[in-house]
mmCIF file with all atom_site columns, C-alpha atoms in Angstrom:
data_model
loop_
_atom_site.group_PDB
_atom_site.id
_atom_site.type_symbol
_atom_site.label_atom_id
_atom_site.label_alt_id
_atom_site.label_comp_id
_atom_site.label_asym_id
_atom_site.label_entity_id
_atom_site.label_seq_id
_atom_site.pdbx_PDB_ins_code
_atom_site.Cartn_x
_atom_site.Cartn_y
_atom_site.Cartn_z
_atom_site.occupancy
_atom_site.B_iso_or_equiv
_atom_site.pdbx_formal_charge
_atom_site.auth_seq_id
_atom_site.auth_comp_id
_atom_site.auth_asym_id
_atom_site.auth_atom_id
_atom_site.pdbx_PDB_model_num
ATOM 1   C CA . MET X 1 1   ? 120.133 96.367  99.172  1.00 0.00 ? 1   MET X CA 1
ATOM 2   C CA . LEU X 1 2   ? 119.959 96.002  95.424  1.00 0.00 ? 2   LEU X CA 1
ATOM 3   C CA . LEU X 1 3   ? 118.333 98.979  93.654  1.00 0.00 ? 3   LEU X CA 1
ATOM 4   C CA . TRP X 1 4   ? 118.055 100.373 90.140  1.00 0.00 ? 4   TRP X CA 1
ATOM 5   C CA . THR X 1 5   ? 118.031 104.029 89.161  1.00 0.00 ? 5   THR X CA 1
ATOM 6   C CA . ILE X 1 6   ? 117.702 105.759 85.801  1.00 0.00 ? 6   ILE X CA 1
ATOM 7   C CA . GLN X 1 7   ? 119.871 108.859 85.500  1.00 0.00 ? 7   GLN X CA 1
ATOM 8   C CA . HIS X 1 8   ? 120.868 111.313 82.808  1.00 0.00 ? 8   HIS X CA 1
ATOM 9   C CA . ARG X 1 9   ? 124.126 110.085 81.292  1.00 0.00 ? 9   ARG X CA 1
ATOM 10  C CA . ASP X 1 10  ? 125.903 113.316 82.271  1.00 0.00 ? 10  ASP X CA 1
ATOM 11  C CA . ALA X 1 11  ? 124.919 112.757 85.938  1.00 0.00 ? 11  ALA X CA 1
ATOM 12  C CA . TYR X 1 12  ? 126.415 109.263 85.701  1.00 0.00 ? 12  TYR X CA 1
ATOM 13  C CA . LYS X 1 13  ? 129.625 110.645 84.123  1.00 0.00 ? 13  LYS X CA 1
ATOM 14  C CA . LYS X 1 14  ? 129.846 113.232 86.893  1.00 0.00 ? 14  LYS X CA 1
ATOM 15  C CA . MET X 1 15  ? 129.537 110.446 89.487  1.00 0.00 ? 15  MET X CA 1
ATOM 16  C CA . MET X 1 16  ? 132.403 108.581 87.851  1.00 0.00 ? 16  MET X CA 1
ATOM 17  C CA . GLU X 1 17  ? 134.548 111.742 88.112  1.00 0.00 ? 17  GLU X CA 1
ATOM 18  C CA . THR X 1 18  ? 133.544 112.940 91.602  1.00 0.00 ? 18  THR X CA 1
ATOM 19  C CA . GLY X 1 19  ? 132.739 109.666 93.362  1.00 0.00 ? 19  GLY X CA 1
ATOM 20  C CA . ASN X 1 20  ? 129.046 110.334 94.020  1.00 0.00 ? 20  ASN X CA 1
ATOM 21  C CA . LEU X 1 21  ? 125.785 111.151 92.316  1.00 0.00 ? 21  LEU X CA 1
ATOM 22  C CA . ARG X 1 22  ? 123.413 113.641 93.921  1.00 0.00 ? 22  ARG X CA 1
ATOM 23  C CA . ALA X 1 23  ? 120.100 115.077 92.764  1.00 0.00 ? 23  ALA X CA 1
ATOM 24  C CA . ASP X 1 24  ? 120.786 117.941 90.390  1.00 0.00 ? 24  ASP X CA 1
ATOM 25  C CA . GLU X 1 25  ? 117.947 120.162 89.197  1.00 0.00 ? 25  GLU X CA 1
ATOM 26  C CA . GLN X 1 26  ? 119.640 120.342 85.798  1.00 0.00 ? 26  GLN X CA 1
ATOM 27  C CA . TYR X 1 27  ? 118.885 116.635 85.289  1.00 0.00 ? 27  TYR X CA 1
ATOM 28  C CA . SER X 1 28  ? 115.683 116.456 87.389  1.00 0.00 ? 28  SER X CA 1
ATOM 29  C CA . PRO X 1 29  ? 112.914 118.428 85.683  1.00 0.00 ? 29  PRO X CA 1
ATOM 30  C CA . ASP X 1 30  ? 110.316 117.095 88.140  1.00 0.00 ? 30  ASP X CA 1
ATOM 31  C CA . ILE X 1 31  ? 111.851 118.983 91.072  1.00 0.00 ? 31  ILE X CA 1
ATOM 32  C CA . GLU X 1 32  ? 110.423 122.330 89.964  1.00 0.00 ? 32  GLU X CA 1
ATOM 33  C CA . GLU X 1 33  ? 106.951 120.928 89.294  1.00 0.00 ? 33  GLU X CA 1
ATOM 34  C CA . PHE X 1 34  ? 106.813 118.920 92.542  1.00 0.00 ? 34  PHE X CA 1
ATOM 35  C CA . ARG X 1 35  ? 108.914 121.073 94.875  1.00 0.00 ? 35  ARG X CA 1
ATOM 36  C CA . GLU X 1 36  ? 106.469 120.827 97.828  1.00 0.00 ? 36  GLU X CA 1
ATOM 37  C CA . PRO X 1 37  ? 106.041 117.022 97.710  1.00 0.00 ? 37  PRO X CA 1
ATOM 38  C CA . TYR X 1 38  ? 109.810 116.622 97.297  1.00 0.00 ? 38  TYR X CA 1
ATOM 39  C CA . GLN X 1 39  ? 110.302 118.865 100.329 1.00 0.00 ? 39  GLN X CA 1
ATOM 40  C CA . TRP X 1 40  ? 107.855 116.697 102.310 1.00 0.00 ? 40  TRP X CA 1
ATOM 41  C CA . MET X 1 41  ? 109.833 113.596 101.276 1.00 0.00 ? 41  MET X CA 1
ATOM 42  C CA . THR X 1 42  ? 113.125 115.199 102.349 1.00 0.00 ? 42  THR X CA 1
ATOM 43  C CA . GLU X 1 43  ? 111.598 115.958 105.764 1.00 0.00 ? 43  GLU X CA 1
ATOM 44  C CA . GLN X 1 44  ? 110.538 112.310 106.049 1.00 0.00 ? 44  GLN X CA 1
ATOM 45  C CA . MET X 1 45  ? 114.032 111.178 105.070 1.00 0.00 ? 45  MET X CA 1
ATOM 46  C CA . ILE X 1 46  ? 115.571 113.359 107.778 1.00 0.00 ? 46  ILE X CA 1
ATOM 47  C CA . LYS X 1 47  ? 113.200 111.830 110.354 1.00 0.00 ? 47  LYS X CA 1
ATOM 48  C CA . ARG X 1 48  ? 113.675 108.250 109.172 1.00 0.00 ? 48  ARG X CA 1
ATOM 49  C CA . ILE X 1 49  ? 117.262 107.885 107.868 1.00 0.00 ? 49  ILE X CA 1
ATOM 50  C CA . GLY X 1 50  ? 119.019 111.051 109.017 1.00 0.00 ? 50  GLY X CA 1
ATOM 51  C CA . ALA X 1 51  ? 120.190 114.377 107.669 1.00 0.00 ? 51  ALA X CA 1
ATOM 52  C CA . PRO X 1 52  ? 121.617 114.735 104.170 1.00 0.00 ? 52  PRO X CA 1
ATOM 53  C CA . PRO X 1 53  ? 125.292 115.303 103.476 1.00 0.00 ? 53  PRO X CA 1
ATOM 54  C CA . GLU X 1 54  ? 126.256 118.967 103.231 1.00 0.00 ? 54  GLU X CA 1
ATOM 55  C CA . GLY X 1 55  ? 125.075 120.518 99.972  1.00 0.00 ? 55  GLY X CA 1
ATOM 56  C CA . VAL X 1 56  ? 122.355 117.931 99.295  1.00 0.00 ? 56  VAL X CA 1
ATOM 57  C CA . ALA X 1 57  ? 118.816 119.321 99.068  1.00 0.00 ? 57  ALA X CA 1
ATOM 58  C CA . TYR X 1 58  ? 116.786 116.594 97.348  1.00 0.00 ? 58  TYR X CA 1
ATOM 59  C CA . PRO X 1 59  ? 116.758 112.812 97.160  1.00 0.00 ? 59  PRO X CA 1
ATOM 60  C CA . VAL X 1 60  ? 117.930 110.534 94.410  1.00 0.00 ? 60  VAL X CA 1
ATOM 61  C CA . TRP X 1 61  ? 115.138 108.169 93.325  1.00 0.00 ? 61  TRP X CA 1
ATOM 62  C CA . ALA X 1 62  ? 115.539 104.468 92.599  1.00 0.00 ? 62  ALA X CA 1
ATOM 63  C CA . TRP X 1 63  ? 113.484 101.299 92.222  1.00 0.00 ? 63  TRP X CA 1
ATOM 64  C CA . TYR X 1 64  ? 113.307 98.503  94.759  1.00 0.00 ? 64  TYR X CA 1
ATOM 65  C CA . GLN X 1 65  ? 110.597 96.564  92.907  1.00 0.00 ? 65  GLN X CA 1
ATOM 66  C CA . TRP X 1 66  ? 108.182 97.089  90.043  1.00 0.00 ? 66  TRP X CA 1
ATOM 67  C CA . GLU X 1 67  ? 104.717 95.519  90.057  1.00 0.00 ? 67  GLU X CA 1
ATOM 68  C CA . GLY X 1 68  ? 105.723 93.074  92.769  1.00 0.00 ? 68  GLY X CA 1
ATOM 69  C CA . LYS X 1 69  ? 108.910 91.881  91.076  1.00 0.00 ? 69  LYS X CA 1
ATOM 70  C CA . ARG X 1 70  ? 112.466 92.441  92.303  1.00 0.00 ? 70  ARG X CA 1
ATOM 71  C CA . LYS X 1 71  ? 114.207 92.746  88.961  1.00 0.00 ? 71  LYS X CA 1
ATOM 72  C CA . ARG X 1 72  ? 115.914 95.224  86.701  1.00 0.00 ? 72  ARG X CA 1
ATOM 73  C CA . PRO X 1 73  ? 113.429 97.704  85.177  1.00 0.00 ? 73  PRO X CA 1
ATOM 74  C CA . ASP X 1 74  ? 112.393 97.034  81.595  1.00 0.00 ? 74  ASP X CA 1
ATOM 75  C CA . MET X 1 75  ? 113.750 100.077 79.798  1.00 0.00 ? 75  MET X CA 1
ATOM 76  C CA . ARG X 1 76  ? 111.176 99.750  77.011  1.00 0.00 ? 76  ARG X CA 1
ATOM 77  C CA . THR X 1 77  ? 108.713 101.042 79.636  1.00 0.00 ? 77  THR X CA 1
ATOM 78  C CA . HIS X 1 78  ? 110.849 102.897 82.167  1.00 0.00 ? 78  HIS X CA 1
ATOM 79  C CA . GLY X 1 79  ? 113.020 104.726 79.667  1.00 0.00 ? 79  GLY X CA 1
ATOM 80  C CA . ARG X 1 80  ? 110.120 106.689 78.191  1.00 0.00 ? 80  ARG X CA 1
ATOM 81  C CA . GLY X 1 81  ? 109.602 109.314 80.905  1.00 0.00 ? 81  GLY X CA 1
ATOM 82  C CA . CYS X 1 82  ? 113.255 110.210 81.321  1.00 0.00 ? 82  CYS X CA 1
ATOM 83  C CA . GLY X 1 83  ? 113.506 113.440 79.392  1.00 0.00 ? 83  GLY X CA 1
ATOM 84  C CA . GLU X 1 84  ? 112.909 114.453 75.814  1.00 0.00 ? 84  GLU X CA 1
ATOM 85  C CA . LYS X 1 85  ? 113.197 111.927 73.010  1.00 0.00 ? 85  LYS X CA 1
ATOM 86  C CA . GLY X 1 86  ? 116.862 111.288 72.290  1.00 0.00 ? 86  GLY X CA 1
ATOM 87  C CA . THR X 1 87  ? 118.076 112.019 75.838  1.00 0.00 ? 87  THR X CA 1
ATOM 88  C CA . PRO X 1 88  ? 121.067 109.858 76.821  1.00 0.00 ? 88  PRO X CA 1
ATOM 89  C CA . ILE X 1 89  ? 120.256 107.975 80.045  1.00 0.00 ? 89  ILE X CA 1
ATOM 90  C CA . THR X 1 90  ? 121.995 105.328 82.115  1.00 0.00 ? 90  THR X CA 1
ATOM 91  C CA . LEU X 1 91  ? 120.385 102.550 84.144  1.00 0.00 ? 91  LEU X CA 1
ATOM 92  C CA . LEU X 1 92  ? 122.487 101.975 87.239  1.00 0.00 ? 92  LEU X CA 1
ATOM 93  C CA . THR X 1 93  ? 122.331 98.768  89.250  1.00 0.00 ? 93  THR X CA 1
ATOM 94  C CA . ILE X 1 94  ? 123.541 99.655  92.734  1.00 0.00 ? 94  ILE X CA 1
ATOM 95  C CA . ASP X 1 95  ? 124.005 97.872  96.057  1.00 0.00 ? 95  ASP X CA 1
ATOM 96  C CA . VAL X 1 96  ? 123.291 100.369 98.842  1.00 0.00 ? 96  VAL X CA 1
ATOM 97  C CA . PRO X 1 97  ? 123.565 99.815  102.604 1.00 0.00 ? 97  PRO X CA 1
ATOM 98  C CA . GLU X 1 98  ? 119.988 99.729  103.960 1.00 0.00 ? 98  GLU X CA 1
ATOM 99  C CA . LYS X 1 99  ? 120.623 102.522 106.485 1.00 0.00 ? 99  LYS X CA 1
ATOM 100 C CA . HIS X 1 100 ? 120.845 104.974 103.543 1.00 0.00 ? 100 HIS X CA 1
ATOM 101 C CA . ILE X 1 101 ? 117.483 104.033 101.983 1.00 0.00 ? 101 ILE X CA 1
ATOM 102 C CA . LEU X 1 102 ? 113.859 104.986 102.590 1.00 0.00 ? 102 LEU X CA 1
ATOM 103 C CA . LEU X 1 103 ? 111.345 102.778 100.773 1.00 0.00 ? 103 LEU X CA 1
ATOM 104 C CA . SER X 1 104 ? 107.822 103.881 99.872  1.00 0.00 ? 104 SER X CA 1
ATOM 105 C CA . ASP X 1 105 ? 104.869 102.726 97.810  1.00 0.00 ? 105 ASP X CA 1
ATOM 106 C CA . PHE X 1 106 ? 105.116 104.252 94.327  1.00 0.00 ? 106 PHE X CA 1
ATOM 107 C CA . ASP X 1 107 ? 101.359 104.287 93.664  1.00 0.00 ? 107 ASP X CA 1
ATOM 108 C CA . TYR X 1 108 ? 100.482 105.812 97.032  1.00 0.00 ? 108 TYR X CA 1
ATOM 109 C CA . TRP X 1 109 ? 103.250 108.443 96.548  1.00 0.00 ? 109 TRP X CA 1
ATOM 110 C CA . HIS X 1 110 ? 100.897 109.945 93.965  1.00 0.00 ? 110 HIS X CA 1
ATOM 111 C CA . PHE X 1 111 ? 98.536  110.982 96.783  1.00 0.00 ? 111 PHE X CA 1
ATOM 112 C CA . VAL X 1 112 ? 101.374 113.188 98.052  1.00 0.00 ? 112 VAL X CA 1
ATOM 113 C CA . LEU X 1 113 ? 102.133 114.480 94.545  1.00 0.00 ? 113 LEU X CA 1
ATOM 114 C CA . ASN X 1 114 ? 98.447  115.340 94.061  1.00 0.00 ? 114 ASN X CA 1
ATOM 115 C CA . ASP X 1 115 ? 98.084  116.841 97.569  1.00 0.00 ? 115 ASP X CA 1
ATOM 116 C CA . ILE X 1 116 ? 95.158  114.590 98.566  1.00 0.00 ? 116 ILE X CA 1
ATOM 117 C CA . PRO X 1 117 ? 94.713  112.451 101.685 1.00 0.00 ? 117 PRO X CA 1
ATOM 118 C CA . LEU X 1 118 ? 95.401  108.735 101.581 1.00 0.00 ? 118 LEU X CA 1
ATOM 119 C CA . ARG X 1 119 ? 91.977  107.970 103.088 1.00 0.00 ? 119 ARG X CA 1
ATOM 120 C CA . PHE X 1 120 ? 88.874  106.475 101.555 1.00 0.00 ? 120 PHE X CA 1
ATOM 121 C CA . SER X 1 121 ? 85.281  105.984 102.614 1.00 0.00 ? 121 SER X CA 1
ATOM 122 C CA . LYS X 1 122 ? 83.592  102.590 102.257 1.00 0.00 ? 122 LYS X CA 1
ATOM 123 C CA . ASP X 1 123 ? 82.205  103.629 98.843  1.00 0.00 ? 123 ASP X CA 1
ATOM 124 C CA . GLY X 1 124 ? 85.716  104.368 97.538  1.00 0.00 ? 124 GLY X CA 1
ATOM 125 C CA . LYS X 1 125 ? 85.530  108.171 97.640  1.00 0.00 ? 125 LYS X CA 1
ATOM 126 C CA . ILE X 1 126 ? 88.329  110.256 99.082  1.00 0.00 ? 126 ILE X CA 1
ATOM 127 C CA . GLU X 1 127 ? 87.401  111.399 102.577 1.00 0.00 ? 127 GLU X CA 1
ATOM 128 C CA . ASN X 1 128 ? 87.721  115.002 103.630 1.00 0.00 ? 128 ASN X CA 1
ATOM 129 C CA . CYS X 1 129 ? 90.038  115.635 106.539 1.00 0.00 ? 129 CYS X CA 1
ATOM 130 C CA . SER X 1 130 ? 92.123  118.322 108.180 1.00 0.00 ? 130 SER X CA 1
ATOM 131 C CA . GLU X 1 131 ? 95.573  119.281 106.897 1.00 0.00 ? 131 GLU X CA 1
ATOM 132 C CA . THR X 1 132 ? 97.133  117.492 109.895 1.00 0.00 ? 132 THR X CA 1
ATOM 133 C CA . GLU X 1 133 ? 95.167  114.310 109.150 1.00 0.00 ? 133 GLU X CA 1
ATOM 134 C CA . LYS X 1 134 ? 96.137  114.507 105.469 1.00 0.00 ? 134 LYS X CA 1
ATOM 135 C CA . LEU X 1 135 ? 99.831  114.788 106.309 1.00 0.00 ? 135 LEU X CA 1
ATOM 136 C CA . LYS X 1 136 ? 99.539  111.895 108.767 1.00 0.00 ? 136 LYS X CA 1
ATOM 137 C CA . SER X 1 137 ? 97.737  109.755 106.142 1.00 0.00 ? 137 SER X CA 1
ATOM 138 C CA . TRP X 1 138 ? 100.664 110.206 103.753 1.00 0.00 ? 138 TRP X CA 1
ATOM 139 C CA . GLU X 1 139 ? 102.964 108.405 106.163 1.00 0.00 ? 139 GLU X CA 1
ATOM 140 C CA . LYS X 1 140 ? 101.209 105.157 105.166 1.00 0.00 ? 140 LYS X CA 1
ATOM 141 C CA . ILE X 1 141 ? 103.292 105.177 101.972 1.00 0.00 ? 141 ILE X CA 1
ATOM 142 C CA . PHE X 1 142 ? 106.280 104.011 104.032 1.00 0.00 ? 142 PHE X CA 1
ATOM 143 C CA . ASP X 1 143 ? 104.466 100.827 105.086 1.00 0.00 ? 143 ASP X CA 1
ATOM 144 C CA . ILE X 1 144 ? 104.958 98.900  101.858 1.00 0.00 ? 144 ILE X CA 1
ATOM 145 C CA . THR X 1 145 ? 102.627 96.168  103.143 1.00 0.00 ? 145 THR X CA 1
ATOM 146 C CA . TYR X 1 146 ? 99.712  98.621  103.561 1.00 0.00 ? 146 TYR X CA 1
ATOM 147 C CA . ARG X 1 147 ? 96.923  98.265  100.998 1.00 0.00 ? 147 ARG X CA 1
ATOM 148 C CA . ILE X 1 148 ? 93.739  100.254 100.565 1.00 0.00 ? 148 ILE X CA 1
ATOM 149 C CA . GLU X 1 149 ? 90.684  98.045  101.037 1.00 0.00 ? 149 GLU X CA 1
ATOM 150 C CA . GLY X 1 150 ? 89.976  96.252  97.774  1.00 0.00 ? 150 GLY X CA 1
ATOM 151 C CA . GLU X 1 151 ? 93.579  96.504  96.559  1.00 0.00 ? 151 GLU X CA 1
ATOM 152 C CA . GLU X 1 152 ? 95.013  93.721  98.705  1.00 0.00 ? 152 GLU X CA 1
ATOM 153 C CA . ASP X 1 153 ? 95.999  91.615  95.683  1.00 0.00 ? 153 ASP X CA 1
ATOM 154 C CA . ALA X 1 154 ? 97.397  94.450  93.560  1.00 0.00 ? 154 ALA X CA 1
ATOM 155 C CA . PRO X 1 155 ? 101.138 94.079  92.794  1.00 0.00 ? 155 PRO X CA 1
ATOM 156 C CA . VAL X 1 156 ? 103.196 96.656  94.667  1.00 0.00 ? 156 VAL X CA 1
ATOM 157 C CA . SER X 1 157 ? 105.739 98.949  93.039  1.00 0.00 ? 157 SER X CA 1
ATOM 158 C CA . THR X 1 158 ? 108.246 100.181 95.594  1.00 0.00 ? 158 THR X CA 1
ATOM 159 C CA . GLN X 1 159 ? 110.481 103.190 95.113  1.00 0.00 ? 159 GLN X CA 1
ATOM 160 C CA . ALA X 1 160 ? 113.552 104.094 97.114  1.00 0.00 ? 160 ALA X CA 1
ATOM 161 C CA . VAL X 1 161 ? 115.008 107.460 97.988  1.00 0.00 ? 161 VAL X CA 1
ATOM 162 C CA . LEU X 1 162 ? 118.530 108.113 99.175  1.00 0.00 ? 162 LEU X CA 1
ATOM 163 C CA . TRP X 1 163 ? 120.647 111.215 99.602  1.00 0.00 ? 163 TRP X CA 1
ATOM 164 C CA . GLU X 1 164 ? 123.357 110.166 97.174  1.00 0.00 ? 164 GLU X CA 1
ATOM 165 C CA . ILE X 1 165 ? 124.800 107.253 95.260  1.00 0.00 ? 165 ILE X CA 1
ATOM 166 C CA . LYS X 1 166 ? 128.432 106.474 95.933  1.00 0.00 ? 166 LYS X CA 1
ATOM 167 C CA . LYS X 1 167 ? 130.581 105.203 93.101  1.00 0.00 ? 167 LYS X CA 1
ATOM 168 C CA . GLU X 1 168 ? 131.608 102.153 95.158  1.00 0.00 ? 168 GLU X CA 1
ATOM 169 C CA . TRP X 1 169 ? 127.943 101.031 95.286  1.00 0.00 ? 169 TRP X CA 1
ATOM 170 C CA . LEU X 1 170 ? 127.819 100.721 91.494  1.00 0.00 ? 170 LEU X CA 1
ATOM 171 C CA . ILE X 1 171 ? 127.441 97.182  90.162  1.00 0.00 ? 171 ILE X CA 1
ATOM 172 C CA . LYS X 1 172 ? 126.509 97.864  86.556  1.00 0.00 ? 172 LYS X CA 1
ATOM 173 C CA . ALA X 1 173 ? 125.818 100.805 84.215  1.00 0.00 ? 173 ALA X CA 1
ATOM 174 C CA . GLU X 1 174 ? 123.796 100.372 81.005  1.00 0.00 ? 174 GLU X CA 1
ATOM 175 C CA . ASN X 1 175 ? 123.372 103.170 78.485  1.00 0.00 ? 175 ASN X CA 1
ATOM 176 C CA . PHE X 1 176 ? 120.131 103.941 76.634  1.00 0.00 ? 176 PHE X CA 1
ATOM 177 C CA . ILE X 1 177 ? 118.558 106.711 74.568  1.00 0.00 ? 177 ILE X CA 1
ATOM 178 C CA . THR X 1 178 ? 114.979 107.776 75.365  1.00 0.00 ? 178 THR X CA 1
ATOM 179 C CA . ARG X 1 179 ? 112.363 107.125 72.714  1.00 0.00 ? 179 ARG X CA 1
#
């Protein structure tokens, strides 16, 4: 499956030396801020695609599609949130066997990040529910055809998570500097 991922250039260089790229807190500032949602995602990955390789604690994130289009991310937009201005980053185009990938809806992932249920009342307000119901509602993010009522025509952005990227999956590497 063709995916794209934006990584710190040093993480890419390390992959070229070691043969794989794994999530590294040094290059992933979001891990500290979103530790609990990332932990929830790792639990889902274990259930859905299997246990991580030894020494891997967090997923590597990639793009399957952006706003309904299966194409390389436009780095004028996607390169902005990848570290401080001037950070060297690399856009990797990779071809990953499907068994290693878990897809989810990028927009609905934000319900997990914000610790709110993915449930709405008819008037569009977030419904209250138990912790168990909230956790169950989050699983809807893995059905990339699911749409909240009224959003049926909205273009879907789909993210992918995988335990690691192997060097042999690399198709192309493009270097950029964040603005």
